Amino acid sequence: MDASVQQIPYSSLTVDHTLPVPDMKPSLVKLCKDLFKKWSNLDESHFFAERVSGGITNLLLKVSVKEQNGNTVHVTVRLYGPNTEYVINRERELQAIHYLSAAGFGAKLLGVFGNGMVQSFIHARTLEPVDLRKPKLAAEIAKQLKRFHQVEIPGSKEPQLWIDIFKFYERASTLAFDDLDKQKKYETISFKEVHTELINLKDLTGRLNAPVVFSHNDLLSGNLMLNDDEDKLYIIDFEYGSYSYRGFDIGNHFNEYAGYDCDYTLYPNKDEQYHFFRNYLQPETPDKVSEKDLKLLYVETSCYMLASHLYWALWALIQAKMSPIDFDYLGYFFLRYNEYKKQKETCLSWAESYLSGPRPKPKPKPKPE
């Protein structure tokens, strides 16, 4: 691991995420004292804990510490969901956080422990899916995402998308459920069909030559925060981050307009997408983006939007087996896979039409004087 990451305080302690927050408090106090020696002499009355949010992967807690000088410091404690190592590369995440934080993204990493991390507290509200389609906010997300994609993370630049998807496929296609109803539902899935879809989509997207960037890969509303007073947007939580394709990060974000309920009538229309693309491609002069560049990104995003459905559909099957969180992951697989099948023909025909169309002619070399 990168030396700068190794300098972050580490504790082997764990916190039981299944407990109510008041019952977690003794463990949280012990953890904070172990990680941050300046708090080691404070008694429990100086510590306050509350739940901030809990997605379908992690639990976020706000811990406030009243120091001896009377100042109150706030930190965020993020507890990993159990068995998330099946779908998340934690070492990759920790390395990325260091460089992304230095570039001004997310919260600062303060400490790492047995089943989570401690970060600086961001004074902002978490966005809702309905916020994503607001034009001003969509433009700001696009500009921030462009800047995010320009951050250099050391190590291999090999895109991980298809490596991760096929890894998910291997795990998702060999599950067995104790619950008979779940098992019956699971057995209705044709993994042979899914595999064929993966191969075909991988081949098609490969022909698009999409730029490879360090991608967030999970840019849902819950991973965006806004300080309304300062009008400042924060991109947070990089646990799925990796080098991947530009179009995947954008297409995946557009899928998240639908929220966990998967209401895909909320997917951005072409005008809304072009508004986002303009601010992404040329943040300073969005009105100067060429029609050709908009069309290319539209096709690229539409194809990788399909890949996003397959990625999270397979992820959901693994979570259905591994996660104790009360969420219908198995149902989520079908919502994502069915939407993939619904959109496939349209998106693939756009791509084929674009790829078979006239290619730009090389510019003639200038004649010698």
CSV table of C-alpha atoms in Angstrom, one decimal:
chain,number,residue,atom,x,y,z
A,1,MET,CA,0.0,0.0,0.0
A,2,ASP,CA,1.1,3.6,-0.6
A,3,ALA,CA,3.3,4.9,2.2
A,4,SER,CA,1.1,8.0,2.7
A,5,VAL,CA,-1.9,5.8,3.3
A,6,GLN,CA,0.1,3.7,5.9
A,7,GLN,CA,0.6,6.9,8.0
A,8,ILE,CA,-3.1,7.2,8.7
A,9,PRO,CA,-3.9,6.0,12.3
A,10,TYR,CA,-5.1,2.4,12.4
A,11,SER,CA,-7.0,0.5,15.1
A,12,SER,CA,-7.8,-3.2,15.0
A,13,LEU,CA,-11.0,-2.5,17.0
A,14,THR,CA,-14.4,-3.2,15.4
A,15,VAL,CA,-17.9,-1.8,16.0
A,16,ASP,CA,-21.0,-4.0,15.9
A,17,HIS,CA,-23.2,-2.2,13.2
A,18,THR,CA,-26.3,-4.2,14.2
A,19,LEU,CA,-26.6,-2.5,17.6
A,20,PRO,CA,-28.8,0.6,18.1
A,21,VAL,CA,-26.6,3.7,18.2
A,22,PRO,CA,-26.9,4.2,22.0
A,23,ASP,CA,-25.5,0.7,22.5
A,24,MET,CA,-22.7,1.3,20.1
A,25,LYS,CA,-21.5,4.3,22.0
A,26,PRO,CA,-19.0,2.5,24.4
A,27,SER,CA,-17.4,0.9,21.4
A,28,LEU,CA,-17.2,4.2,19.5
A,29,VAL,CA,-15.7,6.0,22.4
A,30,LYS,CA,-13.1,3.2,22.8
A,31,LEU,CA,-12.3,3.4,19.1
A,32,CYS,CA,-11.9,7.2,19.0
A,33,LYS,CA,-9.6,7.1,22.0
A,34,ASP,CA,-7.5,4.3,20.4
A,35,LEU,CA,-7.2,6.2,17.1
A,36,PHE,CA,-6.8,9.7,18.4
A,37,LYS,CA,-4.5,9.9,21.4
A,38,LYS,CA,-5.5,13.6,22.2
A,39,TRP,CA,-8.9,12.2,23.3
A,40,SER,CA,-7.6,9.3,25.3
A,41,ASN,CA,-8.1,11.0,28.7
A,42,LEU,CA,-11.7,12.2,28.0
A,43,ASP,CA,-14.5,10.3,29.7
A,44,GLU,CA,-17.6,9.0,27.9
A,45,SER,CA,-19.7,12.1,28.7
A,46,HIS,CA,-17.6,14.1,26.2
A,47,PHE,CA,-18.7,11.9,23.3
A,48,PHE,CA,-22.0,12.0,21.4
A,49,ALA,CA,-23.1,9.7,18.5
A,50,GLU,CA,-26.0,9.9,16.1
A,51,ARG,CA,-26.9,8.1,12.9
A,52,VAL,CA,-26.4,10.2,9.8
A,53,SER,CA,-27.6,7.8,7.1
A,54,GLY,CA,-27.4,4.2,6.1
A,55,GLY,CA,-27.4,3.1,2.5
A,56,ILE,CA,-27.6,-0.5,1.3
A,57,THR,CA,-23.9,-1.0,1.8
A,58,ASN,CA,-22.7,1.2,4.8
A,59,LEU,CA,-23.8,2.9,8.0
A,60,LEU,CA,-22.7,6.5,8.6
A,61,LEU,CA,-22.5,7.9,12.1
A,62,LYS,CA,-21.7,11.4,13.3
A,63,VAL,CA,-19.5,11.4,16.4
A,64,SER,CA,-19.1,14.7,18.2
A,65,VAL,CA,-16.4,15.2,20.8
A,66,LYS,CA,-16.3,18.0,23.3
A,67,GLU,CA,-12.6,18.7,24.0
A,68,GLN,CA,-11.1,20.0,27.2
A,69,ASN,CA,-10.8,23.5,25.8
A,70,GLY,CA,-14.6,23.6,25.2
A,71,ASN,CA,-14.4,23.1,21.4
A,72,THR,CA,-16.6,20.5,19.8
A,73,VAL,CA,-15.1,18.4,17.0
A,74,HIS,CA,-17.3,16.4,14.6
A,75,VAL,CA,-16.1,13.3,12.7
A,76,THR,CA,-17.9,10.8,10.5
A,77,VAL,CA,-17.6,7.1,11.4
A,78,ARG,CA,-18.3,4.8,8.4
A,79,LEU,CA,-19.1,1.2,9.2
A,80,TYR,CA,-18.7,-1.2,6.3
A,81,GLY,CA,-21.6,-3.5,5.7
A,82,PRO,CA,-20.7,-7.2,6.5
A,83,ASN,CA,-19.2,-9.2,3.6
A,84,THR,CA,-18.7,-6.1,1.5
A,85,GLU,CA,-15.2,-7.3,0.7
A,86,TYR,CA,-16.9,-9.7,-1.8
A,87,VAL,CA,-17.7,-6.6,-4.0
A,88,ILE,CA,-15.3,-3.9,-2.8
A,89,ASN,CA,-11.5,-3.7,-2.9
A,90,ARG,CA,-10.8,-1.8,0.3
A,91,GLU,CA,-7.1,-1.4,-0.3
A,92,ARG,CA,-7.8,0.3,-3.7
A,93,GLU,CA,-10.4,2.5,-1.9
A,94,LEU,CA,-7.9,3.6,0.8
A,95,GLN,CA,-5.3,4.6,-1.7
A,96,ALA,CA,-7.7,6.5,-3.9
A,97,ILE,CA,-9.2,8.4,-0.9
A,98,HIS,CA,-5.7,9.9,-0.1
A,99,TYR,CA,-5.2,11.3,-3.6
A,100,LEU,CA,-8.8,12.4,-4.2
A,101,SER,CA,-8.9,14.1,-0.8
A,102,ALA,CA,-5.7,16.0,-1.7
A,103,ALA,CA,-7.5,17.1,-4.9
A,104,GLY,CA,-10.4,18.5,-2.8
A,105,PHE,CA,-12.9,15.6,-3.1
A,106,GLY,CA,-14.8,14.0,-0.3
A,107,ALA,CA,-14.0,14.0,3.3
A,108,LYS,CA,-10.5,13.8,4.7
A,109,LEU,CA,-9.5,10.3,5.8
A,110,LEU,CA,-8.6,10.5,9.6
A,111,GLY,CA,-8.3,6.9,10.6
A,112,VAL,CA,-9.0,3.3,9.6
A,113,PHE,CA,-10.3,0.5,11.9
A,114,GLY,CA,-11.3,-3.2,11.7
A,115,ASN,CA,-14.6,-2.7,10.0
A,116,GLY,CA,-14.6,0.9,8.8
A,117,MET,CA,-13.0,4.3,8.7
A,118,VAL,CA,-13.2,7.7,10.3
A,119,GLN,CA,-13.4,10.8,8.1
A,120,SER,CA,-13.8,14.6,8.6
A,121,PHE,CA,-17.4,15.6,8.9
A,122,ILE,CA,-18.9,17.5,6.0
A,123,HIS,CA,-21.5,20.1,6.9
A,124,ALA,CA,-23.9,19.6,4.1
A,125,ARG,CA,-27.1,17.7,3.2
A,126,THR,CA,-27.2,14.5,1.2
A,127,LEU,CA,-28.9,14.9,-2.1
A,128,GLU,CA,-32.1,13.1,-3.1
A,129,PRO,CA,-32.7,11.6,-6.6
A,130,VAL,CA,-35.1,14.4,-7.4
A,131,ASP,CA,-32.2,16.9,-7.0
A,132,LEU,CA,-30.1,15.3,-9.7
A,133,ARG,CA,-32.3,16.7,-12.5
A,134,LYS,CA,-32.2,20.3,-11.4
A,135,PRO,CA,-30.4,22.1,-14.3
A,136,LYS,CA,-28.1,24.2,-12.1
A,137,LEU,CA,-27.1,21.2,-9.9
A,138,ALA,CA,-26.7,18.9,-12.9
A,139,ALA,CA,-24.3,21.4,-14.4
A,140,GLU,CA,-22.3,21.5,-11.2
A,141,ILE,CA,-22.2,17.7,-10.9
A,142,ALA,CA,-20.9,17.5,-14.5
A,143,LYS,CA,-18.2,20.1,-13.8
A,144,GLN,CA,-17.1,18.4,-10.6
A,145,LEU,CA,-17.1,15.0,-12.3
A,146,LYS,CA,-14.9,16.3,-15.1
A,147,ARG,CA,-12.4,17.5,-12.4
A,148,PHE,CA,-12.7,14.1,-10.6
A,149,HIS,CA,-11.8,12.3,-13.8
A,150,GLN,CA,-8.7,14.3,-14.1
A,151,VAL,CA,-7.2,13.1,-10.8
A,152,GLU,CA,-4.2,10.8,-11.2
A,153,ILE,CA,-4.2,7.8,-8.9
A,154,PRO,CA,-0.9,5.9,-8.9
A,155,GLY,CA,-0.7,2.3,-10.0
A,156,SER,CA,-2.2,0.4,-13.0
A,157,LYS,CA,-4.4,2.4,-15.3
A,158,GLU,CA,-6.1,-0.8,-16.7
A,159,PRO,CA,-9.8,-0.3,-16.7
A,160,GLN,CA,-11.5,-2.5,-14.1
A,161,LEU,CA,-15.1,-2.5,-15.3
A,162,TRP,CA,-15.3,-5.8,-17.2
A,163,ILE,CA,-12.8,-7.5,-14.8
A,164,ASP,CA,-15.2,-6.5,-11.9
A,165,ILE,CA,-18.4,-7.5,-13.8
A,166,PHE,CA,-17.1,-10.9,-14.7
A,167,LYS,CA,-15.9,-11.4,-11.1
A,168,PHE,CA,-19.4,-10.5,-10.0
A,169,TYR,CA,-20.8,-13.0,-12.6
A,170,GLU,CA,-18.7,-15.9,-11.3
A,171,ARG,CA,-19.9,-15.3,-7.7
A,172,ALA,CA,-23.5,-14.5,-8.6
A,173,SER,CA,-24.0,-17.5,-10.8
A,174,THR,CA,-23.0,-20.1,-8.2
A,175,LEU,CA,-25.2,-19.1,-5.2
A,176,ALA,CA,-27.5,-21.2,-3.1
A,177,PHE,CA,-30.2,-19.8,-0.8
A,178,ASP,CA,-31.6,-21.4,2.4
A,179,ASP,CA,-34.8,-19.6,1.8
A,180,LEU,CA,-36.9,-21.7,-0.6
A,181,ASP,CA,-38.7,-18.8,-2.2
A,182,LYS,CA,-35.5,-17.0,-2.8
A,183,GLN,CA,-33.9,-20.1,-4.3
A,184,LYS,CA,-36.9,-20.6,-6.7
A,185,LYS,CA,-36.7,-17.0,-7.8
A,186,TYR,CA,-32.9,-17.3,-8.2
A,187,GLU,CA,-33.3,-20.4,-10.4
A,188,THR,CA,-35.5,-18.5,-12.9
A,189,ILE,CA,-32.3,-16.6,-14.0
A,190,SER,CA,-30.6,-17.8,-17.1
A,191,PHE,CA,-27.0,-17.2,-16.4
A,192,LYS,CA,-26.1,-18.5,-19.9
A,193,GLU,CA,-28.2,-15.6,-21.3
A,194,VAL,CA,-26.6,-13.1,-18.9
A,195,HIS,CA,-23.1,-14.3,-19.9
A,196,THR,CA,-23.9,-13.9,-23.6
A,197,GLU,CA,-25.2,-10.4,-22.9
A,198,LEU,CA,-22.0,-9.5,-21.1
A,199,ILE,CA,-19.7,-10.8,-23.9
A,200,ASN,CA,-21.7,-8.9,-26.6
A,201,LEU,CA,-21.8,-5.7,-24.7
A,202,LYS,CA,-18.1,-5.9,-23.8
A,203,ASP,CA,-17.3,-6.3,-27.5
A,204,LEU,CA,-19.5,-3.5,-28.6
A,205,THR,CA,-18.3,-1.0,-26.0
A,206,GLY,CA,-14.7,-1.9,-26.8
A,207,ARG,CA,-15.3,-0.6,-30.3
A,208,LEU,CA,-16.2,2.9,-28.9
A,209,ASN,CA,-12.7,3.6,-27.6
A,210,ALA,CA,-14.1,5.5,-24.6
A,211,PRO,CA,-11.5,7.4,-22.6
A,212,VAL,CA,-10.3,5.6,-19.5
A,213,VAL,CA,-10.4,7.8,-16.3
A,214,PHE,CA,-10.4,7.2,-12.6
A,215,SER,CA,-14.1,6.8,-12.1
A,216,HIS,CA,-16.3,7.1,-9.1
A,217,ASN,CA,-18.6,4.2,-10.4
A,218,ASP,CA,-21.3,4.8,-7.8
A,219,LEU,CA,-22.4,8.4,-8.3
A,220,LEU,CA,-25.9,8.1,-6.9
A,221,SER,CA,-27.7,11.0,-5.0
A,222,GLY,CA,-26.5,9.5,-1.7
A,223,ASN,CA,-22.9,10.1,-2.6
A,224,LEU,CA,-23.4,13.7,-3.4
A,225,MET,CA,-23.8,16.4,-0.7
A,226,LEU,CA,-24.6,20.1,-0.9
A,227,ASN,CA,-24.0,22.9,1.5
A,228,ASP,CA,-26.9,25.1,0.5
A,229,ASP,CA,-25.5,28.2,2.4
A,230,GLU,CA,-22.2,28.1,0.6
A,231,ASP,CA,-23.7,26.5,-2.6
A,232,LYS,CA,-20.9,24.0,-2.4
A,233,LEU,CA,-21.2,20.4,-3.9
A,234,TYR,CA,-19.2,17.4,-2.5
A,235,ILE,CA,-18.6,14.1,-4.2
A,236,ILE,CA,-18.2,11.5,-1.4
A,237,ASP,CA,-17.6,7.7,-0.9
A,238,PHE,CA,-15.1,6.2,-3.3
A,239,GLU,CA,-15.4,2.6,-2.3
A,240,TYR,CA,-16.3,1.4,-5.9
A,241,GLY,CA,-13.8,3.8,-7.5
A,242,SER,CA,-11.4,2.4,-10.1
A,243,TYR,CA,-9.9,3.2,-13.5
A,244,SER,CA,-12.8,2.7,-15.8
A,245,TYR,CA,-14.6,4.2,-18.8
A,246,ARG,CA,-15.8,7.8,-18.9
A,247,GLY,CA,-19.1,6.7,-20.4
A,248,PHE,CA,-19.8,4.2,-17.6
A,249,ASP,CA,-19.4,6.8,-14.8
A,250,ILE,CA,-21.9,9.2,-16.6
A,251,GLY,CA,-24.3,6.5,-17.7
A,252,ASN,CA,-24.3,5.0,-14.2
A,253,HIS,CA,-25.1,8.4,-12.8
A,254,PHE,CA,-28.0,8.9,-15.2
A,255,ASN,CA,-29.4,5.5,-14.0
A,256,GLU,CA,-29.4,6.8,-10.5
A,257,TYR,CA,-31.9,9.5,-11.4
A,258,ALA,CA,-34.4,6.6,-10.9
A,259,GLY,CA,-33.4,6.0,-7.2
A,260,TYR,CA,-33.6,2.7,-5.4
A,261,ASP,CA,-37.2,2.4,-6.6
A,262,CYS,CA,-35.9,2.1,-10.1
A,263,ASP,CA,-38.4,4.5,-11.6
A,264,TYR,CA,-36.8,4.8,-15.0
A,265,THR,CA,-39.3,7.3,-16.3
A,266,LEU,CA,-37.0,9.7,-14.4
A,267,TYR,CA,-34.0,8.8,-16.6
A,268,PRO,CA,-32.8,12.1,-18.2
A,269,ASN,CA,-34.0,12.8,-21.7
A,270,LYS,CA,-31.7,13.8,-24.6
A,271,ASP,CA,-31.9,17.6,-23.8
A,272,GLU,CA,-31.1,16.9,-20.1
A,273,GLN,CA,-28.2,14.7,-21.1
A,274,TYR,CA,-26.8,17.2,-23.6
A,275,HIS,CA,-27.0,19.9,-20.8
A,276,PHE,CA,-24.9,17.6,-18.6
A,277,PHE,CA,-22.5,16.8,-21.5
A,278,ARG,CA,-21.9,20.4,-22.3
A,279,ASN,CA,-20.9,21.2,-18.7
A,280,TYR,CA,-18.7,18.1,-18.5
A,281,LEU,CA,-16.9,18.5,-21.8
A,282,GLN,CA,-16.2,22.3,-21.6
A,283,PRO,CA,-17.0,23.5,-18.0
A,284,GLU,CA,-15.8,27.1,-18.8
A,285,THR,CA,-17.6,27.4,-22.2
A,286,PRO,CA,-20.5,24.8,-22.3
A,287,ASP,CA,-22.2,26.6,-25.1
A,288,LYS,CA,-19.2,26.0,-27.4
A,289,VAL,CA,-19.3,22.2,-27.4
A,290,SER,CA,-19.7,20.8,-30.9
A,291,GLU,CA,-22.7,18.6,-32.0
A,292,LYS,CA,-20.2,15.9,-33.0
A,293,ASP,CA,-18.8,15.7,-29.5
A,294,LEU,CA,-22.2,15.7,-27.9
A,295,LYS,CA,-23.4,12.9,-30.2
A,296,LEU,CA,-20.3,10.8,-29.5
A,297,LEU,CA,-20.8,11.1,-25.7
A,298,TYR,CA,-24.5,10.4,-26.0
A,299,VAL,CA,-23.8,7.1,-27.8
A,300,GLU,CA,-21.0,6.2,-25.4
A,301,THR,CA,-23.0,7.0,-22.3
A,302,SER,CA,-26.1,5.1,-23.6
A,303,CYS,CA,-24.0,1.9,-24.2
A,304,TYR,CA,-22.3,2.1,-20.8
A,305,MET,CA,-25.6,2.8,-19.1
A,306,LEU,CA,-26.5,-0.8,-20.2
A,307,ALA,CA,-23.2,-2.0,-18.6
A,308,SER,CA,-24.3,-0.2,-15.4
A,309,HIS,CA,-27.5,-2.2,-15.2
A,310,LEU,CA,-25.6,-5.5,-15.6
A,311,TYR,CA,-23.0,-4.5,-13.0
A,312,TRP,CA,-25.5,-3.6,-10.3
A,313,ALA,CA,-27.8,-6.5,-11.2
A,314,LEU,CA,-25.0,-9.0,-10.6
A,315,TRP,CA,-23.9,-7.1,-7.5
A,316,ALA,CA,-27.4,-7.4,-6.1
A,317,LEU,CA,-27.4,-11.2,-6.4
A,318,ILE,CA,-24.2,-11.4,-4.3
A,319,GLN,CA,-25.7,-9.0,-1.7
A,320,ALA,CA,-28.9,-11.1,-1.6
A,321,LYS,CA,-26.8,-13.9,-0.3
A,322,MET,CA,-24.3,-12.0,1.8
A,323,SER,CA,-25.9,-8.8,3.2
A,324,PRO,CA,-27.9,-8.8,6.5
A,325,ILE,CA,-29.4,-5.4,5.4
A,326,ASP,CA,-33.2,-5.5,5.0
A,327,PHE,CA,-33.4,-4.8,1.3
A,328,ASP,CA,-34.9,-6.8,-1.5
A,329,TYR,CA,-31.7,-7.4,-3.4
A,330,LEU,CA,-33.1,-10.3,-5.4
A,331,GLY,CA,-36.0,-8.1,-6.6
A,332,TYR,CA,-33.4,-5.4,-7.4
A,333,PHE,CA,-31.6,-7.8,-9.7
A,334,PHE,CA,-34.8,-8.2,-11.8
A,335,LEU,CA,-35.5,-4.5,-11.9
A,336,ARG,CA,-32.0,-3.7,-13.2
A,337,TYR,CA,-31.8,-6.7,-15.6
A,338,ASN,CA,-35.3,-6.1,-17.0
A,339,GLU,CA,-34.5,-2.4,-17.7
A,340,TYR,CA,-31.3,-3.5,-19.4
A,341,LYS,CA,-33.3,-5.8,-21.7
A,342,LYS,CA,-35.9,-3.0,-22.3
A,343,GLN,CA,-33.3,-0.4,-23.4
A,344,LYS,CA,-30.8,-2.8,-25.1
A,345,GLU,CA,-32.1,-2.7,-28.7
A,346,THR,CA,-32.5,1.1,-28.9
A,347,CYS,CA,-29.0,1.8,-27.5
A,348,LEU,CA,-27.2,-0.9,-29.5
A,349,SER,CA,-28.8,0.4,-32.7
A,350,TRP,CA,-27.6,3.9,-32.0
A,351,ALA,CA,-24.1,2.5,-31.4
A,352,GLU,CA,-24.1,0.4,-34.6
A,353,SER,CA,-25.4,3.3,-36.6
A,354,TYR,CA,-22.7,5.6,-35.2
A,355,LEU,CA,-19.9,3.0,-35.6
A,356,SER,CA,-20.9,2.2,-39.2
A,357,GLY,CA,-21.3,5.9,-40.2
A,358,PRO,CA,-18.7,7.9,-42.0
A,359,ARG,CA,-15.5,8.3,-40.0
A,360,PRO,CA,-13.7,11.6,-39.8
A,361,LYS,CA,-11.2,11.8,-42.7
A,362,PRO,CA,-7.5,12.4,-41.7
A,363,LYS,CA,-6.4,15.9,-42.4
A,364,PRO,CA,-4.1,16.1,-45.4
A,365,LYS,CA,-0.5,16.8,-44.6
A,366,PRO,CA,0.6,20.4,-45.5
A,367,LYS,CA,2.5,20.6,-48.7
A,368,PRO,CA,6.1,21.7,-48.3
A,369,GLU,CA,6.7,25.3,-49.2
